Every structure is written in C-alpha cells, then in structure tokens.
Amino acid sequence: MMKSSLPLGEFAARRARLMAQLPAGGLAIVPGASMRHRNRDVEYPFRQDSDFYYLTGFNEPDAVLVLLPGRSDGETVLFCQGRDPEMEIWNGYRTGPEGAMQHYGLDAAHPVDEIDKRLPELIDGRRSICYSIGSDEALDNRVRQWLKAVRSRARQGAVAPTELVMLDPLLHELRLFKSEAEIGLMREAGRISAQAHVRAMQQCRPGLFEYQLEAEISHHFAMNGCHLPAYSSIVGGGANGCILHYTENRDALCAGDLVLIDAGCELEYYAGDITRTFPVDGHFSPEQKQLYELVLRTQLACIERVKPGVLWNEVHDLSVHMLTEGLVALGLLEGDVDTLIETGAYREFYMHRLGHWLGMDVHDVGDYRVEGEWRPLQPGMVMTVEPGLYVSPHNEGVEPRWRGIGIRIEDDVLVTETGGEVLSAAAPKSVAEIEQLMAKARQSR
Ligand code: GLY
Ligand code: MN
Ligand code: MN
C-alpha cells in the first residue's frame, strides 16, 4: 500500500489536536471505508474515507480508529484487517496490526474481527462517545451493540457513557485549515490539474469525442503520479456545457461550439478542481467571447476580493451582482439589476454558488456559517472561485444566437495573510492566451 509523503508527525499532530478538543472523558471512533461493488464481482477502486485518512494515513479497507485521550495503555488504537497469506494472494498485501503500529505511529493495533470484543472494554468508564452519528447506519447499530455490551456488565462494575457527541464539527474544523505540508500538496495538485487543462486545449479538435478529451486529461494525471481524478471529469461540448453535472462525456465535439471541462487530479488524497471553457476549433465567436469575458471579469474580481476578514458570502454576492449587470448590458436580462437579484431572475443563467471549500474532498468539509452568520475567510482555508453562465438551448426568452452557450471558469484559491494565492494559475484563461495556445498546437500537428 502506498504511504503518504507527509511525515508521520503530521498525522500524530492531527490526532493530538482532535483529542485535545474532545469533551472530558470522551472517546472518538472514526471508521475507514470499505470496498464497494460496482457490478457482479467487480469492485470500485478503493478510496479511503477522508476523515479516517486525515488522522491515520492508513489506506486499507475495513479499519477503525479509536482515540482515547489520557489512556495509559495507549491513546490511539487501530483496528485493521489481520495478516492472512491466503487472502493476500488474492487481494494483495495487508499491513496487519503489527505493521500498523510499526509504520503508522499508533499506540496499539488489533485485528478488526476482534472489535466487538474489545470496543466495549475501551468504552467502559468513558463519559461520552464521539462519532459521526447518523452518517452510517451500520456504525450506528454497532455503537448501540457496544453500548449494550457495556451496560450488560453494569453489575460487574462497568460504567456506560452518558452522552453521544457528534464528532464532525470538531474534526471538520481542523480539516478546514490547511497546514504548510497540506498546502504543498494542494499547490502540486493545482499545478498538475492546470497542466492537464493545457493538454486538453492542445489536443482538442472537432470530431473528437468528449470522452477522448477526458482521456487526455486522465493521461496527464496518471503520467504525473495521480492515478485517478478527484471526481468524475466533466467534458461538455456545446449545450452539454449547460448541464452542471454532465459526466457522460459521450458526444462528438463540434466546430463552432465551446467545450467546458471541469477536472482535477487527486494527489495523495488532496483535490484539484479546475474548470476551463474554450472553443473546440480554437476561435471564440462574438457571442461566446462576450459571455466568456463577462464570466472572466467576474471571476478575476472575485479572486481579487479574497482575503482574510471578508465574509464567505460577500464574494458570492459580488459574482451575482457583476453577472447580473453584465447580462442586462448584453440584453439577456431586462430590468433593474437590484430587482433582478432580489427576485432571483439571474438564476436562470447562474444557478449555483460561487464556490466551496477544497481539500481532501472536492466539496470539502467545514462550516460556511458560524452561529448563523456567514464566516469570514481566514488564512489556511482553500476555496474554489467558479462563476458560470449557462444559456439553456431551450431558452425562448433570449435571441437564438446566445442559446446553448455554457461557460464556467474555476480556480483554486488559498487564503493567505494578505489575500489569495491561486493554486491553479498555470491553466490559461484569457481569450487571447487560449486562442494563441490552441493556434500554436494546431500549427505543430
Ligand atoms: N467539480 C465539482 C465542482 O466544481 O464543484
Ligand atoms: Mn468546484
Ligand atoms: Mn469543478
């Protein structure tokens, strides 16, 4: 199993920080992911659960981490698959409990098939159990069973916890703020993802299928050490660019259309998330160019606005204002800008939010509001800035020349002490840069 390039101390520090925040007498349970079936006898590639990986760096299926602050026999206990020569012939090497202790800096480790026997013993005497309540029915049931087992031994002196505590807010607040080491990986994920978009621009030509352009992106990821994308790549030519979660990628690309590509690699569990929109034949039409420059102007202004203290929603509101104003100027919307915003009329063209947190999950964890208020940006947060405009091919309310144009421009931005650092800057986005890059690629074919 490939190990993280992050030092073991980084994982130990994360566990220590989480343990310091647990309620007094608390114990935390963090389960890893299991294999999932795709169809008969075929499994999806294994992807460890992000919370679990964040705390362990351990990427085998069916493991469980238990954190027991203050326990003299070891505060960090891992349950994992035991060594099994027969199974390892079929499914590959297992680290096993001894290896886990040796290589992952954990205090104790046991085969996962002993968990039902051992967990009640670990729970006994703890005041609260902290875990992601309600997110996994099987886990909820197991916690109930473990609690029942502790209670059944009350007459022998066992003491069951008196409260269940939701672990997610504590853990996700930690994940929201990226360390220097994490930022290093995210810079690299941004760079590799950006270069993949350059490759797609260079390889694009009419007649290519969307999935073939997707393959160029996947090829670049793999050749740069990223086996898989962070999410299913979206490659939408023409009106397919107006379908926000279009992942079928099955149509041929046509001259005269734009193609929207939303794709990012996953590097050691950290995601890139970039969208570029460019002309299939390398030339923007006048309508495409006008809408594109409106989205780009908006995106640049929003990135400019990113800095500590600015409220999450302020940046989104700026995008709504600029896009609505621009749509009125181009004649796609009619009326007073403020009214169009108040009534939500702009949503016909801009129906998603400006962005989201980015990290180990592409839509990363962390609250957007704190105590009912939009939260201020702080150094160490990473967010996407991704305004878009989508004119449905069926929109009878606009002139036909605008219909079927879908544009999004998305970058990954680290909030720094003084502003924002664009992690995905290596993917060109001005009309001139894109047209030049594509012209050069055509010449050298
Ligand atoms: N790729 C998913 C998103 O941009 O939110
Ligand atoms: Mn995104
Ligand atoms: Mn995206």
Short mmCIF file of C-alpha atoms and ligand atoms in Angstrom, two decimals:
data_model
loop_
_atom_site.label_atom_id
_atom_site.label_comp_id
_atom_site.label_asym_id
_atom_site.label_seq_id
_atom_site.Cartn_x
_atom_site.Cartn_y
_atom_site.Cartn_z
CA MET A 1 0.00 0.00 0.00
CA MET A 2 1.41 3.37 -0.96
CA LYS A 3 2.15 5.58 2.02
CA SER A 4 1.62 9.30 2.30
CA SER A 5 4.65 11.52 1.73
CA LEU A 6 3.57 13.56 4.75
CA PRO A 7 5.66 12.86 7.84
CA LEU A 8 4.12 10.59 10.48
CA GLY A 9 4.33 13.52 12.87
CA GLU A 10 1.75 15.38 10.79
CA PHE A 11 -0.81 12.62 11.38
CA ALA A 12 0.13 12.35 15.07
CA ALA A 13 -0.31 16.10 15.48
CA ARG A 14 -3.78 15.92 13.89
CA ARG A 15 -4.81 13.15 16.29
CA ALA A 16 -3.43 15.10 19.23
CA ARG A 17 -5.30 18.25 18.20
CA LEU A 18 -8.55 16.34 17.83
CA MET A 19 -8.08 14.58 21.17
CA ALA A 20 -7.45 17.92 22.87
CA GLN A 21 -10.88 19.05 21.71
CA LEU A 22 -12.90 16.03 22.75
CA PRO A 23 -15.16 16.55 25.76
CA ALA A 24 -13.57 15.46 29.06
CA GLY A 25 -13.71 11.67 29.37
CA GLY A 26 -14.58 11.32 25.68
CA LEU A 27 -13.61 8.58 23.26
CA ALA A 28 -13.73 9.04 19.49
CA ILE A 29 -14.50 6.39 16.88
CA VAL A 30 -13.54 7.06 13.24
CA PRO A 31 -14.30 4.26 10.77
CA GLY A 32 -12.48 3.86 7.46
CA ALA A 33 -14.12 2.97 4.15
CA SER A 34 -14.95 -0.50 2.83
CA MET A 35 -14.77 -1.87 -0.70
CA ARG A 36 -17.90 -1.20 -2.75
CA HIS A 37 -19.39 -3.23 -5.54
CA ARG A 38 -19.74 -1.72 -8.98
CA ASN A 39 -21.43 -4.73 -10.51
CA ARG A 40 -21.24 -8.50 -10.08
CA ASP A 41 -17.77 -9.44 -8.77
CA VAL A 42 -16.38 -6.05 -9.80
CA GLU A 43 -15.44 -3.50 -7.22
CA TYR A 44 -14.85 0.24 -7.44
CA PRO A 45 -11.24 1.27 -6.87
CA PHE A 46 -10.77 1.62 -3.11
CA ARG A 47 -10.74 5.17 -1.76
CA GLN A 48 -10.15 5.62 1.96
CA ASP A 49 -12.56 7.82 3.89
CA SER A 50 -11.09 11.32 4.11
CA ASP A 51 -11.68 11.78 7.85
CA PHE A 52 -10.03 8.46 8.60
CA TYR A 53 -7.11 9.08 6.26
CA TYR A 54 -6.60 12.57 7.69
CA LEU A 55 -6.00 11.02 11.10
CA THR A 56 -4.04 7.91 10.10
CA GLY A 57 -2.57 7.98 6.59
CA PHE A 58 -3.70 4.31 6.50
CA ASN A 59 -5.36 3.28 3.27
CA GLU A 60 -6.64 -0.27 3.65
CA PRO A 61 -10.33 -1.13 3.80
CA ASP A 62 -12.36 -2.03 6.92
CA ALA A 63 -10.23 -0.26 9.51
CA VAL A 64 -11.43 1.70 12.54
CA LEU A 65 -9.53 4.28 14.58
CA VAL A 66 -10.33 4.75 18.25
CA LEU A 67 -8.95 7.75 20.13
CA LEU A 68 -8.82 7.54 23.92
CA PRO A 69 -7.23 10.67 25.37
CA GLY A 70 -5.44 10.03 28.65
CA ARG A 71 -5.46 6.22 28.41
CA SER A 72 -2.28 4.86 29.94
CA ASP A 73 -2.19 1.75 27.71
CA GLY A 74 -2.21 3.89 24.58
CA GLU A 75 -4.36 6.75 23.36
CA THR A 76 -4.55 5.75 19.70
CA VAL A 77 -5.86 2.30 18.81
CA LEU A 78 -6.32 0.99 15.29
CA PHE A 79 -8.42 -1.96 14.23
CA CYS A 80 -7.43 -3.28 10.81
CA GLN A 81 -7.54 -6.39 8.67
CA GLY A 82 -5.27 -9.09 10.08
CA ARG A 83 -2.48 -10.63 8.02
CA ASP A 84 -3.81 -13.57 6.01
CA PRO A 85 -1.50 -15.25 3.49
CA GLU A 86 -4.42 -16.88 1.66
CA MET A 87 -6.37 -13.60 1.24
CA GLU A 88 -3.21 -11.70 0.42
CA ILE A 89 -2.59 -13.96 -2.58
CA TRP A 90 -5.92 -12.82 -4.00
CA ASN A 91 -6.22 -9.23 -2.81
CA GLY A 92 -2.74 -8.02 -2.04
CA TYR A 93 -0.56 -7.16 0.91
CA ARG A 94 -2.09 -6.27 4.26
CA THR A 95 -0.17 -4.20 6.77
CA GLY A 96 -1.74 -6.03 9.71
CA PRO A 97 -1.85 -4.79 13.31
CA GLU A 98 1.87 -5.19 13.98
CA GLY A 99 2.80 -3.35 10.81
CA ALA A 100 0.29 -0.63 11.59
CA MET A 101 1.89 0.02 14.94
CA GLN A 102 5.34 -0.06 13.43
CA HIS A 103 4.75 2.10 10.38
CA TYR A 104 1.90 4.44 11.30
CA GLY A 105 2.87 5.65 14.74
CA LEU A 106 -0.20 4.24 16.51
CA ASP A 107 -0.06 3.12 20.14
CA ALA A 108 -1.93 -0.16 19.68
CA ALA A 109 -3.49 -2.15 16.87
CA HIS A 110 -5.71 -5.23 16.72
CA PRO A 111 -7.38 -7.35 14.03
CA VAL A 112 -10.70 -5.78 13.14
CA ASP A 113 -12.54 -9.04 13.78
CA GLU A 114 -11.80 -8.51 17.50
CA ILE A 115 -13.52 -5.14 17.56
CA ASP A 116 -16.82 -6.32 19.04
CA LYS A 117 -14.96 -7.92 21.93
CA ARG A 118 -12.53 -5.07 22.55
CA LEU A 119 -14.60 -1.95 21.99
CA PRO A 120 -16.94 -2.43 24.97
CA GLU A 121 -13.81 -2.74 27.15
CA LEU A 122 -12.43 0.51 25.75
CA ILE A 123 -15.78 2.28 26.15
CA ASP A 124 -16.20 1.15 29.77
CA GLY A 125 -15.69 4.14 32.07
CA ARG A 126 -15.67 6.80 29.36
CA ARG A 127 -18.14 9.63 29.79
CA SER A 128 -19.00 10.19 26.11
CA ILE A 129 -18.68 8.55 22.72
CA CYS A 130 -17.86 10.91 19.86
CA TYR A 131 -18.51 9.77 16.30
CA SER A 132 -20.30 10.78 13.15
CA ILE A 133 -23.78 9.97 14.42
CA GLY A 134 -26.30 9.08 11.74
CA SER A 135 -23.98 9.03 8.76
CA ASP A 136 -23.64 5.24 8.59
CA GLU A 137 -26.49 3.01 9.73
CA ALA A 138 -24.17 0.03 10.22
CA LEU A 139 -21.93 2.06 12.53
CA ASP A 140 -24.92 3.41 14.48
CA ASN A 141 -26.04 -0.18 15.03
CA ARG A 142 -22.60 -1.30 16.11
CA VAL A 143 -22.23 1.55 18.58
CA ARG A 144 -25.61 0.51 20.01
CA GLN A 145 -24.39 -3.06 20.34
CA TRP A 146 -21.16 -1.97 22.04
CA LEU A 147 -23.10 0.24 24.45
CA LYS A 148 -25.46 -2.62 25.19
CA ALA A 149 -22.49 -4.86 25.92
CA VAL A 150 -21.09 -2.33 28.43
CA ARG A 151 -24.48 -1.89 30.10
CA SER A 152 -24.92 -5.66 30.40
CA ARG A 153 -21.84 -5.73 32.59
CA ALA A 154 -23.03 -2.99 34.95
CA ARG A 155 -23.24 -5.40 37.87
CA GLN A 156 -19.60 -6.30 37.35
CA GLY A 157 -18.81 -2.61 37.73
CA ALA A 158 -18.84 -1.49 34.06
CA VAL A 159 -19.92 2.12 33.56
CA ALA A 160 -21.51 3.11 30.25
CA PRO A 161 -21.12 6.59 28.73
CA THR A 162 -23.90 9.06 29.34
CA GLU A 163 -23.67 11.01 26.10
CA LEU A 164 -23.16 10.67 22.38
CA VAL A 165 -21.36 13.60 20.78
CA MET A 166 -21.19 14.49 17.09
CA LEU A 167 -17.54 14.30 16.05
CA ASP A 168 -17.88 16.00 12.66
CA PRO A 169 -17.81 19.67 13.74
CA LEU A 170 -14.57 19.19 15.71
CA LEU A 171 -12.80 17.15 13.06
CA HIS A 172 -14.04 19.16 10.08
CA GLU A 173 -12.99 22.45 11.60
CA LEU A 174 -9.45 21.03 11.80
CA ARG A 175 -9.56 19.87 8.18
CA LEU A 176 -10.76 23.29 7.01
CA PHE A 177 -7.41 24.90 7.90
CA LYS A 178 -4.58 23.51 5.82
CA SER A 179 -1.06 23.07 7.19
CA GLU A 180 2.05 24.05 5.23
CA ALA A 181 2.54 20.41 4.24
CA GLU A 182 -1.05 20.16 3.00
CA ILE A 183 -0.71 23.41 1.10
CA GLY A 184 2.39 21.98 -0.56
CA LEU A 185 0.37 19.01 -1.83
CA MET A 186 -2.51 21.24 -2.92
CA ARG A 187 -0.14 23.52 -4.87
CA GLU A 188 1.11 20.43 -6.68
CA ALA A 189 -2.43 19.12 -7.28
CA GLY A 190 -3.32 22.55 -8.68
CA ARG A 191 -0.28 22.59 -10.94
CA ILE A 192 -0.83 19.08 -12.34
CA SER A 193 -4.55 19.74 -12.85
CA ALA A 194 -3.82 23.03 -14.62
CA GLN A 195 -1.34 21.36 -16.97
CA ALA A 196 -3.94 18.72 -17.81
CA HIS A 197 -6.24 21.53 -18.98
CA VAL A 198 -3.43 22.89 -21.15
CA ARG A 199 -3.04 19.45 -22.70
CA ALA A 200 -6.78 19.28 -23.37
CA MET A 201 -6.66 22.67 -25.13
CA GLN A 202 -3.72 21.49 -27.22
CA GLN A 203 -5.32 18.18 -28.20
CA CYS A 204 -8.83 19.46 -28.80
CA ARG A 205 -10.23 19.38 -32.34
CA PRO A 206 -13.64 18.99 -33.98
CA GLY A 207 -14.73 15.37 -34.33
CA LEU A 208 -13.02 14.20 -31.15
CA PHE A 209 -15.41 12.63 -28.65
CA GLU A 210 -15.82 14.22 -25.26
CA TYR A 211 -14.57 11.02 -23.58
CA GLN A 212 -11.45 11.16 -25.74
CA LEU A 213 -10.68 14.64 -24.46
CA GLU A 214 -11.36 13.29 -20.96
CA ALA A 215 -8.74 10.60 -21.70
CA GLU A 216 -6.15 13.31 -22.45
CA ILE A 217 -6.83 14.75 -19.01
CA SER A 218 -6.67 11.34 -17.29
CA HIS A 219 -3.46 10.58 -19.17
CA HIS A 220 -1.82 13.72 -17.88
CA PHE A 221 -2.92 12.97 -14.32
CA ALA A 222 -1.55 9.44 -14.45
CA MET A 223 1.71 10.43 -16.10
CA ASN A 224 2.25 12.89 -13.27
CA GLY A 225 1.69 10.50 -10.41
CA CYS A 226 -2.06 10.87 -9.92
CA HIS A 227 -3.79 7.57 -10.60
CA LEU A 228 -7.33 8.95 -10.52
CA PRO A 229 -9.18 12.23 -10.77
CA ALA A 230 -10.60 13.78 -7.60
CA TYR A 231 -14.12 13.48 -9.08
CA SER A 232 -15.63 12.37 -12.39
CA SER A 233 -14.33 14.72 -15.06
CA ILE A 234 -16.94 16.82 -16.85
CA VAL A 235 -16.29 17.35 -20.55
CA GLY A 236 -19.28 19.03 -22.16
CA GLY A 237 -19.26 20.32 -25.73
CA GLY A 238 -21.83 22.90 -26.86
CA ALA A 239 -25.11 22.73 -24.93
CA ASN A 240 -23.74 19.86 -22.79
CA GLY A 241 -21.76 22.61 -21.07
CA CYS A 242 -25.08 23.84 -19.65
CA ILE A 243 -25.63 20.56 -17.75
CA LEU A 244 -23.89 21.23 -14.45
CA HIS A 245 -23.07 17.61 -13.57
CA TYR A 246 -22.62 16.27 -17.10
CA THR A 247 -20.27 13.28 -16.80
CA GLU A 248 -21.49 11.06 -19.64
CA ASN A 249 -18.93 12.72 -21.92
CA ARG A 250 -20.25 10.72 -24.87
CA ASP A 251 -20.83 13.24 -27.70
CA ALA A 252 -18.61 14.37 -30.54
CA LEU A 253 -17.15 17.87 -30.27
CA CYS A 254 -18.29 20.27 -32.99
CA ALA A 255 -16.54 23.22 -34.62
CA GLY A 256 -18.17 26.46 -33.55
CA ASP A 257 -19.03 25.15 -30.07
CA LEU A 258 -17.33 25.77 -26.76
CA VAL A 259 -16.27 22.86 -24.60
CA LEU A 260 -16.46 23.09 -20.81
CA ILE A 261 -14.01 20.90 -18.88
CA ASP A 262 -14.27 20.59 -15.11
CA ALA A 263 -11.50 18.25 -13.99
CA GLY A 264 -8.93 17.97 -11.21
CA CYS A 265 -6.49 15.32 -10.08
CA GLU A 266 -6.28 13.72 -6.68
CA LEU A 267 -2.75 13.87 -5.32
CA GLU A 268 -2.20 11.90 -2.12
CA TYR A 269 -5.83 12.48 -1.14
CA TYR A 270 -5.82 16.21 -1.99
CA ALA A 271 -8.02 17.51 -4.80
CA GLY A 272 -7.54 19.96 -7.60
CA ASP A 273 -10.77 21.37 -9.05
CA ILE A 274 -10.43 23.43 -12.21
CA THR A 275 -12.85 24.44 -14.94
CA ARG A 276 -11.85 25.92 -18.25
CA THR A 277 -14.11 26.66 -21.20
CA PHE A 278 -12.63 27.08 -24.66
CA PRO A 279 -13.63 26.88 -28.33
CA VAL A 280 -13.45 23.41 -29.90
CA ASP A 281 -11.86 24.87 -33.07
CA GLY A 282 -9.74 27.44 -31.25
CA HIS A 283 -11.80 30.57 -32.12
CA PHE A 284 -14.37 32.25 -29.88
CA SER A 285 -17.44 33.54 -31.75
CA PRO A 286 -18.54 37.11 -30.87
CA GLU A 287 -21.35 35.86 -28.58
CA GLN A 288 -19.15 33.27 -26.90
CA LYS A 289 -16.47 35.90 -26.39
CA GLN A 290 -18.85 38.43 -24.84
CA LEU A 291 -20.27 35.95 -22.35
CA TYR A 292 -16.84 34.48 -21.67
CA GLU A 293 -15.31 37.85 -20.90
CA LEU A 294 -18.17 38.66 -18.57
CA VAL A 295 -17.56 35.43 -16.61
CA LEU A 296 -13.80 36.01 -16.63
CA ARG A 297 -14.10 39.63 -15.47
CA THR A 298 -16.34 38.43 -12.65
CA GLN A 299 -14.02 35.59 -11.69
CA LEU A 300 -10.97 37.86 -11.58
CA ALA A 301 -12.81 40.43 -9.45
CA CYS A 302 -13.96 37.70 -7.05
CA ILE A 303 -10.44 36.28 -6.71
CA GLU A 304 -9.21 39.81 -6.06
CA ARG A 305 -11.76 40.11 -3.25
CA VAL A 306 -10.46 37.01 -1.40
CA LYS A 307 -8.61 37.98 1.77
CA PRO A 308 -8.85 37.39 5.50
CA GLY A 309 -11.85 39.01 7.12
CA VAL A 310 -14.02 39.09 4.00
CA LEU A 311 -17.24 37.16 4.58
CA TRP A 312 -17.75 33.99 2.55
CA ASN A 313 -20.95 35.38 1.14
CA GLU A 314 -19.54 38.74 0.12
CA VAL A 315 -17.54 37.13 -2.66
CA HIS A 316 -20.59 35.22 -3.88
CA ASP A 317 -22.73 38.36 -3.81
CA LEU A 318 -20.12 40.18 -5.87
CA SER A 319 -20.37 37.46 -8.53
CA VAL A 320 -24.18 37.71 -8.60
CA HIS A 321 -24.02 41.47 -8.98
CA MET A 322 -21.42 41.51 -11.74
CA LEU A 323 -23.00 38.71 -13.75
CA THR A 324 -26.49 40.20 -13.49
CA GLU A 325 -25.24 43.63 -14.51
CA GLY A 326 -23.41 42.07 -17.45
CA LEU A 327 -26.43 40.05 -18.57
CA VAL A 328 -28.51 43.23 -18.62
CA ALA A 329 -25.82 45.05 -20.62
CA LEU A 330 -25.80 42.21 -23.18
CA GLY A 331 -29.62 42.13 -23.37
CA LEU A 332 -30.10 38.63 -21.94
CA LEU A 333 -31.92 40.07 -18.93
CA GLU A 334 -34.10 43.13 -18.86
CA GLY A 335 -34.85 45.39 -15.93
CA ASP A 336 -33.31 46.87 -12.85
CA VAL A 337 -30.21 44.97 -11.63
CA ASP A 338 -31.16 45.08 -7.93
CA THR A 339 -34.68 43.84 -8.69
CA LEU A 340 -33.37 41.05 -10.89
CA ILE A 341 -31.14 39.99 -8.00
CA GLU A 342 -33.89 40.28 -5.36
CA THR A 343 -36.35 38.23 -7.41
CA GLY A 344 -33.67 35.69 -8.30
CA ALA A 345 -34.22 36.24 -12.05
CA TYR A 346 -30.47 35.86 -12.65
CA ARG A 347 -30.70 32.22 -11.52
CA GLU A 348 -31.96 31.28 -14.95
CA PHE A 349 -28.33 31.77 -16.06
CA TYR A 350 -26.32 31.42 -12.83
CA MET A 351 -27.89 28.77 -10.64
CA HIS A 352 -25.02 27.61 -8.45
CA ARG A 353 -22.91 29.26 -5.82
CA LEU A 354 -19.54 30.86 -6.40
CA GLY A 355 -17.54 28.07 -4.83
CA HIS A 356 -16.87 25.71 -1.98
CA TRP A 357 -14.10 24.64 0.38
CA LEU A 358 -11.49 22.43 -1.24
CA GLY A 359 -9.20 19.86 0.37
CA MET A 360 -9.24 16.10 0.75
CA ASP A 361 -12.80 16.09 -0.56
CA VAL A 362 -13.55 18.17 -3.61
CA HIS A 363 -16.53 19.68 -1.82
CA ASP A 364 -14.54 19.81 1.35
CA VAL A 365 -15.76 19.82 4.92
CA GLY A 366 -16.11 22.85 7.17
CA ASP A 367 -18.99 25.15 8.01
CA TYR A 368 -19.85 28.09 5.79
CA ARG A 369 -21.83 29.79 8.53
CA VAL A 370 -20.90 30.08 12.19
CA GLU A 371 -23.62 30.88 14.72
CA GLY A 372 -25.96 31.83 11.92
CA GLU A 373 -23.55 34.26 10.21
CA TRP A 374 -21.51 33.75 7.03
CA ARG A 375 -17.99 33.13 8.24
CA PRO A 376 -15.03 35.39 7.49
CA LEU A 377 -12.25 33.96 5.35
CA GLN A 378 -9.09 33.08 7.28
CA PRO A 379 -5.55 32.18 6.25
CA GLY A 380 -5.14 28.46 5.53
CA MET A 381 -8.59 27.96 4.03
CA VAL A 382 -8.72 26.82 0.41
CA MET A 383 -11.77 27.61 -1.69
CA THR A 384 -12.82 27.49 -5.32
CA VAL A 385 -13.94 30.56 -7.24
CA GLU A 386 -16.12 29.36 -10.09
CA PRO A 387 -18.71 31.70 -11.54
CA GLY A 388 -20.56 30.50 -14.62
CA LEU A 389 -23.27 31.41 -17.10
CA TYR A 390 -25.44 28.82 -18.79
CA VAL A 391 -27.92 29.74 -21.52
CA SER A 392 -30.24 26.80 -21.99
CA PRO A 393 -30.65 25.66 -25.61
CA HIS A 394 -34.41 25.84 -24.92
CA ASN A 395 -34.44 29.40 -23.60
CA GLU A 396 -37.04 31.17 -25.75
CA GLY A 397 -36.54 34.39 -23.82
CA VAL A 398 -33.19 35.21 -25.44
CA GLU A 399 -32.08 35.64 -29.02
CA PRO A 400 -31.19 32.29 -30.64
CA ARG A 401 -27.53 33.34 -31.04
CA TRP A 402 -27.00 33.06 -27.27
CA ARG A 403 -28.66 29.67 -26.81
CA GLY A 404 -26.65 26.59 -25.80
CA ILE A 405 -23.63 28.51 -24.52
CA GLY A 406 -22.36 27.23 -21.17
CA ILE A 407 -19.31 28.80 -19.54
CA ARG A 408 -17.63 28.28 -16.18
CA ILE A 409 -14.17 29.36 -15.10
CA GLU A 410 -12.92 27.79 -11.89
CA ASP A 411 -9.74 28.24 -9.91
CA ASP A 412 -8.50 27.05 -6.53
CA VAL A 413 -7.57 29.82 -4.14
CA LEU A 414 -5.65 29.61 -0.87
CA VAL A 415 -6.49 32.36 1.59
CA THR A 416 -3.17 33.88 2.70
CA GLU A 417 -2.35 36.55 5.31
CA THR A 418 -2.76 39.28 2.73
CA GLY A 419 -5.10 37.97 0.02
CA GLY A 420 -5.42 34.88 -2.13
CA GLU A 421 -2.92 32.61 -3.85
CA VAL A 422 -4.30 30.95 -7.00
CA LEU A 423 -3.11 27.34 -6.89
CA SER A 424 -4.36 26.61 -10.40
CA ALA A 425 -2.84 29.64 -12.14
CA ALA A 426 -0.97 27.52 -14.69
CA ALA A 427 -4.13 27.00 -16.76
CA PRO A 428 -4.55 29.95 -19.14
CA LYS A 429 -7.91 31.68 -19.18
CA SER A 430 -7.85 34.91 -21.18
CA VAL A 431 -9.35 34.74 -24.69
CA ALA A 432 -6.03 35.76 -26.23
CA GLU A 433 -3.97 33.23 -24.24
CA ILE A 434 -6.34 30.38 -25.08
CA GLU A 435 -6.56 31.24 -28.79
CA GLN A 436 -2.78 31.56 -29.05
CA LEU A 437 -2.13 28.30 -27.24
CA MET A 438 -4.59 26.45 -29.46
CA ALA A 439 -3.24 28.06 -32.66
CA LYS A 440 0.28 27.01 -31.75
CA ALA A 441 -0.85 23.45 -31.06
CA ARG A 442 -2.64 23.32 -34.46
CA GLN A 443 0.49 24.50 -36.25
CA SER A 444 2.67 21.84 -34.70
CA ARG A 445 0.29 19.00 -35.58
N1 GLY B 1 -16.14 19.72 -9.76
C1 GLY B 1 -17.18 19.99 -8.86
C2 GLY B 1 -17.31 21.41 -8.60
O1 GLY B 1 -16.73 22.22 -9.30
O2 GLY B 1 -17.93 21.82 -7.67
MN MN B 2 -15.71 23.26 -7.74
MN MN B 3 -15.13 21.85 -10.57
#
